[in-house]
Coordinates of N, CA and C in Angstrom, one line a residue:
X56 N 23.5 0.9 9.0 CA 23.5 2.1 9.9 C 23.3 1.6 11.3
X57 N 24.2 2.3 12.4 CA 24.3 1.3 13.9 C 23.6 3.1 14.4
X58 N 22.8 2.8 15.4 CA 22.3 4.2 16.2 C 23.0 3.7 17.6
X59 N 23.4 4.7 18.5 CA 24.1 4.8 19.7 C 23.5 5.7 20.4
X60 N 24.2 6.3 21.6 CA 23.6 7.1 22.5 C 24.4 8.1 22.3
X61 N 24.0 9.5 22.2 CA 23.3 9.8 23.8 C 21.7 9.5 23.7
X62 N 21.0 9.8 22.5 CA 19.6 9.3 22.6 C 19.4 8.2 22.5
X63 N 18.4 7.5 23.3 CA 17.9 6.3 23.1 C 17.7 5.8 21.6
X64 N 17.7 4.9 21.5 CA 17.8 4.2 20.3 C 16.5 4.3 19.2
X65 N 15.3 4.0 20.4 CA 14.1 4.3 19.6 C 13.6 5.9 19.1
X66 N 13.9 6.8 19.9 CA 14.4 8.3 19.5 C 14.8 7.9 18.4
X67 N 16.0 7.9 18.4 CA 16.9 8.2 17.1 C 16.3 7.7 15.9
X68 N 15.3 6.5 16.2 CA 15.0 5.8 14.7 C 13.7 7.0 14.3
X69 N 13.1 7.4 15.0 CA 11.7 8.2 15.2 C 12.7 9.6 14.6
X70 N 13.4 10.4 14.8 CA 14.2 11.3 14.3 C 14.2 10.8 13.0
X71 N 15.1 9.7 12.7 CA 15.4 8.8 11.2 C 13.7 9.3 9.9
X72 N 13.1 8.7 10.7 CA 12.0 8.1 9.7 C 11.1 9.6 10.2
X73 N 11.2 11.0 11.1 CA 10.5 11.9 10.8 C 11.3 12.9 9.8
X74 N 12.4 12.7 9.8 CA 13.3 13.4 8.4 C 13.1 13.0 7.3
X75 N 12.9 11.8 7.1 CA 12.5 11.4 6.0 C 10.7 12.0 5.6
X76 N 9.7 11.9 6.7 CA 8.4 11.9 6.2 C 8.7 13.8 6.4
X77 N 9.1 14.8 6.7 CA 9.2 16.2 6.8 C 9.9 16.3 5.1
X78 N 10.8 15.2 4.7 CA 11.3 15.9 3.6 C 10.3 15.1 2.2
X79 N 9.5 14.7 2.8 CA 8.3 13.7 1.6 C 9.3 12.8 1.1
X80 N 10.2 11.9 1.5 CA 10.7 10.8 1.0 C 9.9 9.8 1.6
X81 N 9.1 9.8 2.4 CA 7.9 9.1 2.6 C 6.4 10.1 2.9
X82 N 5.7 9.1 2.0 CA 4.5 9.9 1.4 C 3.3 9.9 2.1
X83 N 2.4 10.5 1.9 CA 1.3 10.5 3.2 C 0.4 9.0 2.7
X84 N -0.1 8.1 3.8 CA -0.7 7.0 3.5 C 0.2 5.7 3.9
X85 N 2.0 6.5 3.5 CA 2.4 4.9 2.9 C 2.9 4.5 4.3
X86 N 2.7 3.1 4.2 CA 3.0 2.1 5.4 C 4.2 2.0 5.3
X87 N 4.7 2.4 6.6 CA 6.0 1.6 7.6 C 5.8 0.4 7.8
X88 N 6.8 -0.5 7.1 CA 7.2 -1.6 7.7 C 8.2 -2.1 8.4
X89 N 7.4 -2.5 9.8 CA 8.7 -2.6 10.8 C 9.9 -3.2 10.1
X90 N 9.8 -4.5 9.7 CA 10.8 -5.5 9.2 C 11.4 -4.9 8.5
X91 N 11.2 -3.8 7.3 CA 12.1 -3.2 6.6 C 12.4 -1.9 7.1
X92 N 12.5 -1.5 8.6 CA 13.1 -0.5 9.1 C 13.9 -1.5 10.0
X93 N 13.7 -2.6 10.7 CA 14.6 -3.5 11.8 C 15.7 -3.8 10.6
X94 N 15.5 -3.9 9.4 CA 16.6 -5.0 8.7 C 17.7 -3.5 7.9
X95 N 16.8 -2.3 7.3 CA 17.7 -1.4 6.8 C 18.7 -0.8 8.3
X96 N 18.3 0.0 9.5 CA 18.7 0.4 10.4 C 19.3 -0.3 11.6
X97 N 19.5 -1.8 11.4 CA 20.3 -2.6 11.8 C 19.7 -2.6 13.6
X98 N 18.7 -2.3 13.6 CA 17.9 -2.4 15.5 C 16.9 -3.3 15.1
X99 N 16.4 -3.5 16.6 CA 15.7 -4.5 17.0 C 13.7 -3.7 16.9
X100 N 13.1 -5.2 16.8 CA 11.7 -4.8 16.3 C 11.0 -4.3 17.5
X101 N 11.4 -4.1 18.8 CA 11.2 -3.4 19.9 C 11.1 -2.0 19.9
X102 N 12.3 -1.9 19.6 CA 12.9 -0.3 19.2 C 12.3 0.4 17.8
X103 N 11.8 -0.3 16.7 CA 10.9 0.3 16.3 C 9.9 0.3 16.4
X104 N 9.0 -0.8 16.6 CA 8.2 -0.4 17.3 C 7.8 0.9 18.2
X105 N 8.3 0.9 19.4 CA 8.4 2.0 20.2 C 9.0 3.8 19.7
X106 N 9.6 3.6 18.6 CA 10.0 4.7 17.7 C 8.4 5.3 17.1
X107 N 7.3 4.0 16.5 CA 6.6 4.3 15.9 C 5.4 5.0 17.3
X108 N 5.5 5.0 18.1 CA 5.1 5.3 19.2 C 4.9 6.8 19.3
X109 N 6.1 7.1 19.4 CA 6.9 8.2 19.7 C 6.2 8.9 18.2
X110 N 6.4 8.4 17.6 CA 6.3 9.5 16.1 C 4.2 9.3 15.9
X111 N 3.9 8.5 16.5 CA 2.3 8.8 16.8 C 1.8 9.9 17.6
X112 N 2.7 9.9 18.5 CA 2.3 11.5 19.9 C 2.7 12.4 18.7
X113 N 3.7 12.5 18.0 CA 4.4 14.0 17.4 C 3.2 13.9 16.1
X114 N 2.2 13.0 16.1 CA 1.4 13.8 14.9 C 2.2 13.2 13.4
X115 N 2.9 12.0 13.1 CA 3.6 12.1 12.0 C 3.2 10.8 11.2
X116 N 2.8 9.7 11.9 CA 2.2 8.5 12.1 C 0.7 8.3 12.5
X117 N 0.0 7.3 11.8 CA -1.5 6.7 12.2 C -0.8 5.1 12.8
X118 N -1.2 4.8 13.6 CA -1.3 3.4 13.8 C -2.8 2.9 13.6
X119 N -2.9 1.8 13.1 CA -4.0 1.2 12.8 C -3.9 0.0 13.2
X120 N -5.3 -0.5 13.6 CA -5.5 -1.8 13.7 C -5.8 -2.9 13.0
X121 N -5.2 -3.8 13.1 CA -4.5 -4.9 12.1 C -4.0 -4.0 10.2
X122 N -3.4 -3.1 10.9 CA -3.1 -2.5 9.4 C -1.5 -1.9 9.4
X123 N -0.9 -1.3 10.8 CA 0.0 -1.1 11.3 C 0.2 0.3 11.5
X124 N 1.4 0.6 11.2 CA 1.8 2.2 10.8 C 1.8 2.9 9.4
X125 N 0.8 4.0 9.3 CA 1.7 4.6 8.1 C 1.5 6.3 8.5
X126 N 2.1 6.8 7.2 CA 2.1 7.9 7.5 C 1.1 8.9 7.2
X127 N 0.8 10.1 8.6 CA -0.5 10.7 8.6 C -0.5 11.3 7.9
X128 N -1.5 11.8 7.2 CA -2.4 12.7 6.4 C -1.7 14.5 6.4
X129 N -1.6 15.1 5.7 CA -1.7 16.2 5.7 C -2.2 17.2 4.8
X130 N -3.5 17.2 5.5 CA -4.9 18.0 5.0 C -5.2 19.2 5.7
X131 N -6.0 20.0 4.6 CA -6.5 21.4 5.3 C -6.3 22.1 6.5
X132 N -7.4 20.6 6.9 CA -7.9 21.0 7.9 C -7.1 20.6 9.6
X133 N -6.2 19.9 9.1 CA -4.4 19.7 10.1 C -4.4 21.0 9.7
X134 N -3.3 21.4 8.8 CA -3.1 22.8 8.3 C -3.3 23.6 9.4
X135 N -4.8 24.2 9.2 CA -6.1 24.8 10.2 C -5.3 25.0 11.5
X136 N -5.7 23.6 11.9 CA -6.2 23.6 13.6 C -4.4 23.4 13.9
X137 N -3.0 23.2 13.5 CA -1.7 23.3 13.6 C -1.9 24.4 14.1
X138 N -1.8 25.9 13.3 CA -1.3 26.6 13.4 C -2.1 27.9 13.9
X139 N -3.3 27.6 14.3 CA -4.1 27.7 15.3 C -4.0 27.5 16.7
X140 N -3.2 26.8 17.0 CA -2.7 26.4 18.0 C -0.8 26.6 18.4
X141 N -0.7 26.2 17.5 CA 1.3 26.5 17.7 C 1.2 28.5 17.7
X142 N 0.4 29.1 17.1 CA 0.0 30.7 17.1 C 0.5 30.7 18.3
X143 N -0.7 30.4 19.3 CA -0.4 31.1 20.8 C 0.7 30.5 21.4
X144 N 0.5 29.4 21.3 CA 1.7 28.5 22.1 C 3.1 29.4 22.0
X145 N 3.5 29.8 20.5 CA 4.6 30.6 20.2 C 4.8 32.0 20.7
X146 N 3.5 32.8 20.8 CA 3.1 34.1 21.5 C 3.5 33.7 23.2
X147 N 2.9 32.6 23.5 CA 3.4 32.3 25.3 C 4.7 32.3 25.1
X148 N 5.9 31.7 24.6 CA 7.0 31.4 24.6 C 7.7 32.9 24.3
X149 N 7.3 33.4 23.3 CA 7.9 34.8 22.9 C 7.7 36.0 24.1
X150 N 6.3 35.8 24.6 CA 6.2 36.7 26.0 C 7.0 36.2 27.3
X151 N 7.4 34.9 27.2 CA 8.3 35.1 28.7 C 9.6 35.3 28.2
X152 N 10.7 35.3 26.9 CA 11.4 35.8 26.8 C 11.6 36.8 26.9
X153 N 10.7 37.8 26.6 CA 10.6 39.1 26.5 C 10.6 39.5 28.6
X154 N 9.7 39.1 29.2 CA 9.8 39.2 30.3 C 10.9 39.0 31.1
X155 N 11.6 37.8 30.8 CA 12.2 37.0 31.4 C 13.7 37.7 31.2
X156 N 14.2 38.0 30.0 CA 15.7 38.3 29.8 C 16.4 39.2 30.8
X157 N 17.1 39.4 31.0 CA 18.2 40.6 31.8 C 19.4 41.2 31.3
X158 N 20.0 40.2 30.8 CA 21.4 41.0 30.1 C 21.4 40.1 28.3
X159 N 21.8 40.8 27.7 CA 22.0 40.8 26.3 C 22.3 39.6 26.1
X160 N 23.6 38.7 26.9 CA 24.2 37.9 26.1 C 23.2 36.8 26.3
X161 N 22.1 37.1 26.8 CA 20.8 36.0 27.3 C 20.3 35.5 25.7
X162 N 20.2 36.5 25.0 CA 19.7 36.4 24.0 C 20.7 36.2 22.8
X163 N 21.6 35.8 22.9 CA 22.5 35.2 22.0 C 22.3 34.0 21.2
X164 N 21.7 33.2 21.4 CA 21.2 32.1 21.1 C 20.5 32.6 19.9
X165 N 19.5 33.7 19.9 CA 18.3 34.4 19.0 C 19.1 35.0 18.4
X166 N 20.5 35.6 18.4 CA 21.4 36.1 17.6 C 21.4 35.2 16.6
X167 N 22.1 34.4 16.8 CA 23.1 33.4 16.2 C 21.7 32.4 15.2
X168 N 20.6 32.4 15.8 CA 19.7 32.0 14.7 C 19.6 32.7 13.5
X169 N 19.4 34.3 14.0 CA 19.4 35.2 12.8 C 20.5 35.3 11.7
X170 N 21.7 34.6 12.2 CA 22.4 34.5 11.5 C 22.5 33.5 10.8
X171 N 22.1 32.6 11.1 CA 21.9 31.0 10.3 C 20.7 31.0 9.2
X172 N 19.9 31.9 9.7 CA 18.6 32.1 8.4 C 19.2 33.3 7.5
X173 N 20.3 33.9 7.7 CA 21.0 35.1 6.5 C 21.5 34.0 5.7
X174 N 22.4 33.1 6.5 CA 23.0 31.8 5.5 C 22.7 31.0 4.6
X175 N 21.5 30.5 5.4 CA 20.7 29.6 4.7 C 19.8 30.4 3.2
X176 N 19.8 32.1 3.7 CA 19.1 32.4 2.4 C 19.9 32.4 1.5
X177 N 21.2 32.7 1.6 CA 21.8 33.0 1.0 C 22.5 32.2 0.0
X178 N 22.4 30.6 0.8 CA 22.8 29.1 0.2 C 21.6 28.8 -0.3
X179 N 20.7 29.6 -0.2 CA 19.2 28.7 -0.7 C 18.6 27.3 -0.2
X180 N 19.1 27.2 1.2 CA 18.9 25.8 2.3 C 18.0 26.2 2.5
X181 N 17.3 24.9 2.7 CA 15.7 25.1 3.1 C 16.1 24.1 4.7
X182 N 16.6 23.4 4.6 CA 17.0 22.3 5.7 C 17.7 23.1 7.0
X183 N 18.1 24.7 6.4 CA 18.9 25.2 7.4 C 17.9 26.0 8.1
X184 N 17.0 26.7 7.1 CA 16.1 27.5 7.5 C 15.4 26.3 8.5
X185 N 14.9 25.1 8.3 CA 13.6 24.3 9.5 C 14.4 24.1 10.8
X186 N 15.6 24.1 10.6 CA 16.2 23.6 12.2 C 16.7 24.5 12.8
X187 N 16.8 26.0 12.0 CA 17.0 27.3 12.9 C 16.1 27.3 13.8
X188 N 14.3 27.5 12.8 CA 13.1 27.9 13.3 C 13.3 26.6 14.4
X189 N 13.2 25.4 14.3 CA 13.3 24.3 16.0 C 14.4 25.3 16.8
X190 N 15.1 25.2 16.6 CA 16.2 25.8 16.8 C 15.8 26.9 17.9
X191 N 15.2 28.4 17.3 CA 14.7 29.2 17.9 C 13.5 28.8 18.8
X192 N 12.7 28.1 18.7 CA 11.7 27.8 19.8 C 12.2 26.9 21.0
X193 N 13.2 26.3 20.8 CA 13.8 25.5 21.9 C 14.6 26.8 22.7
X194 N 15.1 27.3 22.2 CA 16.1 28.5 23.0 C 15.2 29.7 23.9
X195 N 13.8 29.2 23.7 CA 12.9 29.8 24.7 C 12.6 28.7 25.9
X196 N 12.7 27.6 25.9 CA 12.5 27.2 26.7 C 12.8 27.2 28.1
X197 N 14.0 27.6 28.2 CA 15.0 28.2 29.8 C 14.0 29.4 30.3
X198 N 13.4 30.5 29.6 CA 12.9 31.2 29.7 C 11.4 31.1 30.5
X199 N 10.4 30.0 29.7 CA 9.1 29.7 29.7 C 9.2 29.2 31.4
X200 N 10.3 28.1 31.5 CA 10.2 27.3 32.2 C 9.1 26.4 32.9
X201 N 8.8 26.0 31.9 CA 7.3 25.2 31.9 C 7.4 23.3 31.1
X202 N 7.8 23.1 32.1 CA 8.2 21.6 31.6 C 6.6 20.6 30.8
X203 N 5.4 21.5 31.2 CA 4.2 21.0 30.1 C 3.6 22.0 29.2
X204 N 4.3 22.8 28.8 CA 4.3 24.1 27.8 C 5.8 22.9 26.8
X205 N 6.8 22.8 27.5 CA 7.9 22.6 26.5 C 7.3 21.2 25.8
X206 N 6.8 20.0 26.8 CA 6.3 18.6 25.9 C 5.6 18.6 25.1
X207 N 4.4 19.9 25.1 CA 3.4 20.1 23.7 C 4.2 20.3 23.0
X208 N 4.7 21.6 23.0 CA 5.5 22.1 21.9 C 6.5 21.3 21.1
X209 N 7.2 20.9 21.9 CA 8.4 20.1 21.4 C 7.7 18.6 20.7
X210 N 6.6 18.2 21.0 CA 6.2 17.4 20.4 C 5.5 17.7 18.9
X211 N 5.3 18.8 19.1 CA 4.7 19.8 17.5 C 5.6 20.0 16.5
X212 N 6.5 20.0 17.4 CA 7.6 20.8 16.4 C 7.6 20.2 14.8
X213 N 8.1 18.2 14.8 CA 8.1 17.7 13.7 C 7.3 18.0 12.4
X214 N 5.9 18.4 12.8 CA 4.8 18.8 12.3 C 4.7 20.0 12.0
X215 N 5.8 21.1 12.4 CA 5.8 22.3 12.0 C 6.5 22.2 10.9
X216 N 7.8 21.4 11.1 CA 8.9 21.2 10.8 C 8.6 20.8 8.9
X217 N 7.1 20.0 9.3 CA 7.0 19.3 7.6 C 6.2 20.4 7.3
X218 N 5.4 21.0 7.6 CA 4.8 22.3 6.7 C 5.9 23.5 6.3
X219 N 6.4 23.3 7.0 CA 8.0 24.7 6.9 C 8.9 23.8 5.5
X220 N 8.5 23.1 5.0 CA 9.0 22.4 4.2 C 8.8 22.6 2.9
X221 N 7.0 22.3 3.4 CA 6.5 22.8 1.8 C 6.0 23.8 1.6
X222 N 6.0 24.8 2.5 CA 5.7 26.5 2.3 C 7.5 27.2 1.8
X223 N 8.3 26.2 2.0 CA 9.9 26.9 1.8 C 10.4 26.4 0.2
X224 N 10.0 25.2 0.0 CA 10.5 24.3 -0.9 C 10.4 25.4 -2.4
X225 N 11.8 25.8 -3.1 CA 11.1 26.1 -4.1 C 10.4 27.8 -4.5
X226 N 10.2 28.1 -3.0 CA 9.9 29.7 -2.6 C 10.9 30.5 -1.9
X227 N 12.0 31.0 -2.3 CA 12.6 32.1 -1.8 C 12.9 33.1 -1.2
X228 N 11.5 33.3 -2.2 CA 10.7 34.7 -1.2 C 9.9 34.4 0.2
X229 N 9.8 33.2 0.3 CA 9.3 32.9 1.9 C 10.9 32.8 2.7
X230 N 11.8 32.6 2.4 CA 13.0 32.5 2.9 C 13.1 33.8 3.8
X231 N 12.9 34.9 2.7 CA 13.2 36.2 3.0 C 11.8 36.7 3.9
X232 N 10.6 36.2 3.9 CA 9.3 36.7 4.7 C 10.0 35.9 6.1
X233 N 10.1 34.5 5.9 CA 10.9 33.8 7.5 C 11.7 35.1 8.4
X234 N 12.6 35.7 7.4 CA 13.9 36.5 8.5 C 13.1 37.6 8.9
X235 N 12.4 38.3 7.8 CA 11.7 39.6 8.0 C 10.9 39.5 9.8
X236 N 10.2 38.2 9.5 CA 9.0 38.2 10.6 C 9.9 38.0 12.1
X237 N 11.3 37.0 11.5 CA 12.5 36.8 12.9 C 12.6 38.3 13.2
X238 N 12.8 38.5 12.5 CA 13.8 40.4 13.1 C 12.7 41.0 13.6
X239 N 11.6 41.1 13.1 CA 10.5 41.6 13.9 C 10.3 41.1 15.1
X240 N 10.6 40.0 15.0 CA 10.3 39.3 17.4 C 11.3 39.2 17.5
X241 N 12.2 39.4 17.4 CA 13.5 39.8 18.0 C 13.6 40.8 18.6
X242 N 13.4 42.0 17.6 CA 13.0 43.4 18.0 C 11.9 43.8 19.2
X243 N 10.6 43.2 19.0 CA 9.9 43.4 20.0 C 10.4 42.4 21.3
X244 N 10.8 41.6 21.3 CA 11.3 40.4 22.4 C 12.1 42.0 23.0
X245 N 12.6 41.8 22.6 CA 14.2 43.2 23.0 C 13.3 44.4 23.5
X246 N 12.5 44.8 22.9 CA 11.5 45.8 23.6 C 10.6 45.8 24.5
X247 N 10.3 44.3 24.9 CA 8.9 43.9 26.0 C 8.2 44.4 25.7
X248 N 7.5 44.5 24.6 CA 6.6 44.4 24.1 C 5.5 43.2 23.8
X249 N 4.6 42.8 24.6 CA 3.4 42.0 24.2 C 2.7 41.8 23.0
X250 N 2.5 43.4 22.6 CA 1.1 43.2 21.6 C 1.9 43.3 20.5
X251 N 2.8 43.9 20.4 CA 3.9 43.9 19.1 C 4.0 42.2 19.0
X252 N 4.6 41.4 19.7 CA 4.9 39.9 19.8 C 3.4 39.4 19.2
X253 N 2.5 39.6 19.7 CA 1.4 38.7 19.1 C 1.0 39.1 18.0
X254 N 1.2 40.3 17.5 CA 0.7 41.1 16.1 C 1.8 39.7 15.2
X255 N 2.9 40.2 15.5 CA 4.2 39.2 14.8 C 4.1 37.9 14.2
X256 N 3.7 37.4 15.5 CA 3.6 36.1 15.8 C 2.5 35.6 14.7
X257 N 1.4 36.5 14.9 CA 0.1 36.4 14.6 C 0.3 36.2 13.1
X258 N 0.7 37.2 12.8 CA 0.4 37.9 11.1 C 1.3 36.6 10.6
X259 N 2.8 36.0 11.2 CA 3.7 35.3 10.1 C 2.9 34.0 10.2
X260 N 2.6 33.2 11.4 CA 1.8 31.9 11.4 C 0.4 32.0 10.2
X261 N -0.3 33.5 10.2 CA -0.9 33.3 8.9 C -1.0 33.2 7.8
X262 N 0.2 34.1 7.9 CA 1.2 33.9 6.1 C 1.7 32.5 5.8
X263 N 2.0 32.2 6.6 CA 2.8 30.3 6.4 C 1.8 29.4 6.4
X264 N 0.7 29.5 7.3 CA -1.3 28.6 6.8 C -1.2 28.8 5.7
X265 N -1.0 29.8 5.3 CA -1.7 30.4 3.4 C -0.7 29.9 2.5
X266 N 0.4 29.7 2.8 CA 1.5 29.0 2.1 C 1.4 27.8 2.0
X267 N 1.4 27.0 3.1 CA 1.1 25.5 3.3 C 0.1 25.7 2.3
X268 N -0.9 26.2 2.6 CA -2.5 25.3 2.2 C -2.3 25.5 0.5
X269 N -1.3 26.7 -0.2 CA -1.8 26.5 -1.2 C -0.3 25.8 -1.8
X270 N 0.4 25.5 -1.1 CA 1.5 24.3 -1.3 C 0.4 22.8 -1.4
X271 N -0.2 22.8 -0.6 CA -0.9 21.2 -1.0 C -1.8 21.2 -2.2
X272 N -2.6 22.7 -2.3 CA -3.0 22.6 -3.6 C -2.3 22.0 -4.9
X273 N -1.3 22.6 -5.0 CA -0.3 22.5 -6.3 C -0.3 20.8 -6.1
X274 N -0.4 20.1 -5.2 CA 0.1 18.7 -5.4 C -0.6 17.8 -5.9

């Protein structure tokens, strides 16, 4: 496997090896080893290295001392304090769209997700449903216009991205709670409405905690 540009190289490996730990083909605990990511992915021990970097800020990776990389934990009490936090973060992002828009085709972007989560239910993709949901929080960004609102966020995402995984995996019916709660901030987004947005916001991030947490139970 050769990685090229447009993203830097160590990006792309940190993408690599966070798709792999969001889909649990690597397991919580187990060590990365550089040498067998330099020799499978055909890059240099620089570049992973600095991949493993990158995937430390996004919450996906522990580095240890004299122990190296493996992959972090995902307990409770992460769970918890996640979605606790991406809650508002998402409510800020959702209120300046709502403020922010002007003409219809502004929100096209928020269309065209809704239509990718009808698909996805419809294929039973769970992989289509997680990169909508990135998907939809990046297409607020132009809106927020907050270049340290977008690096939190965008740095969370991955970590959203593996709980949306195991609250989807297998459940259906969360497929269809996903679109319900989209159409609902869509609708209020379209209405400028505030307290509608955070009721939204509010109620689905606690339905998906409750999902996650009793997704780890089962395991």
């Amino acid at each position: 496997m050769t990685f090229t540009a447009p993203d830097s190289v160590s990006e792309q490996i940190a993408q690599h090896l966070a798709e792999r730990i969001i889909r649990g083909q690597l397991k919580e605990r187990e060590r990365i080893q550089e040498v067998k990511v330099v020799n499978a992915l055909n890059v240099s021990r620089g570049s992973v290295r600095e991949a493993l970097l990158i995937l430390e800020r996004r919450h996906m990776v522990d580095i240890l001392p004299r122990r190296g990389a493996q992959v972090s934990e995902l307990t409770p009490h992460h769970v918890h304090s996640l979605y606790a936090l991406v809650t508002e973060l998402y409510i800020l992002l959702s209120d300046a769209v709502a403020d922010r828009w002007r003409r219809p085709d502004e929100l096209q972007p928020f269309v065209e997700v809704q239509k990718r989560l009808v698909d996805g239910f419809r294929l039973g993709d769970v992989e289509v449903f997680v990169q909508a949901s990135i998907d939809a929080v990046r297409a607020t960004f132009p809106f927020a216009n907050n270049p340290y609102l977008q690096c939190v966020v965008e740095d969370l995402q991955p970590a959203v991205a593996r709980t949306h995984h195991l609250a989807l995996d297998g459940q259906p019916g969360e497929m269809q709670e996903m679109m319900n709660a989209f159409a609902h901030l869509l609708q209020a987004v379209i209405d400028r409405n505030p307290p509608r947005i955070r009721e939204v916001v509010s109620d689905y991030c606690q339905h998906n905690c409750r999902m996650v947490l009793a997704a780890l139970a089962r395991r």
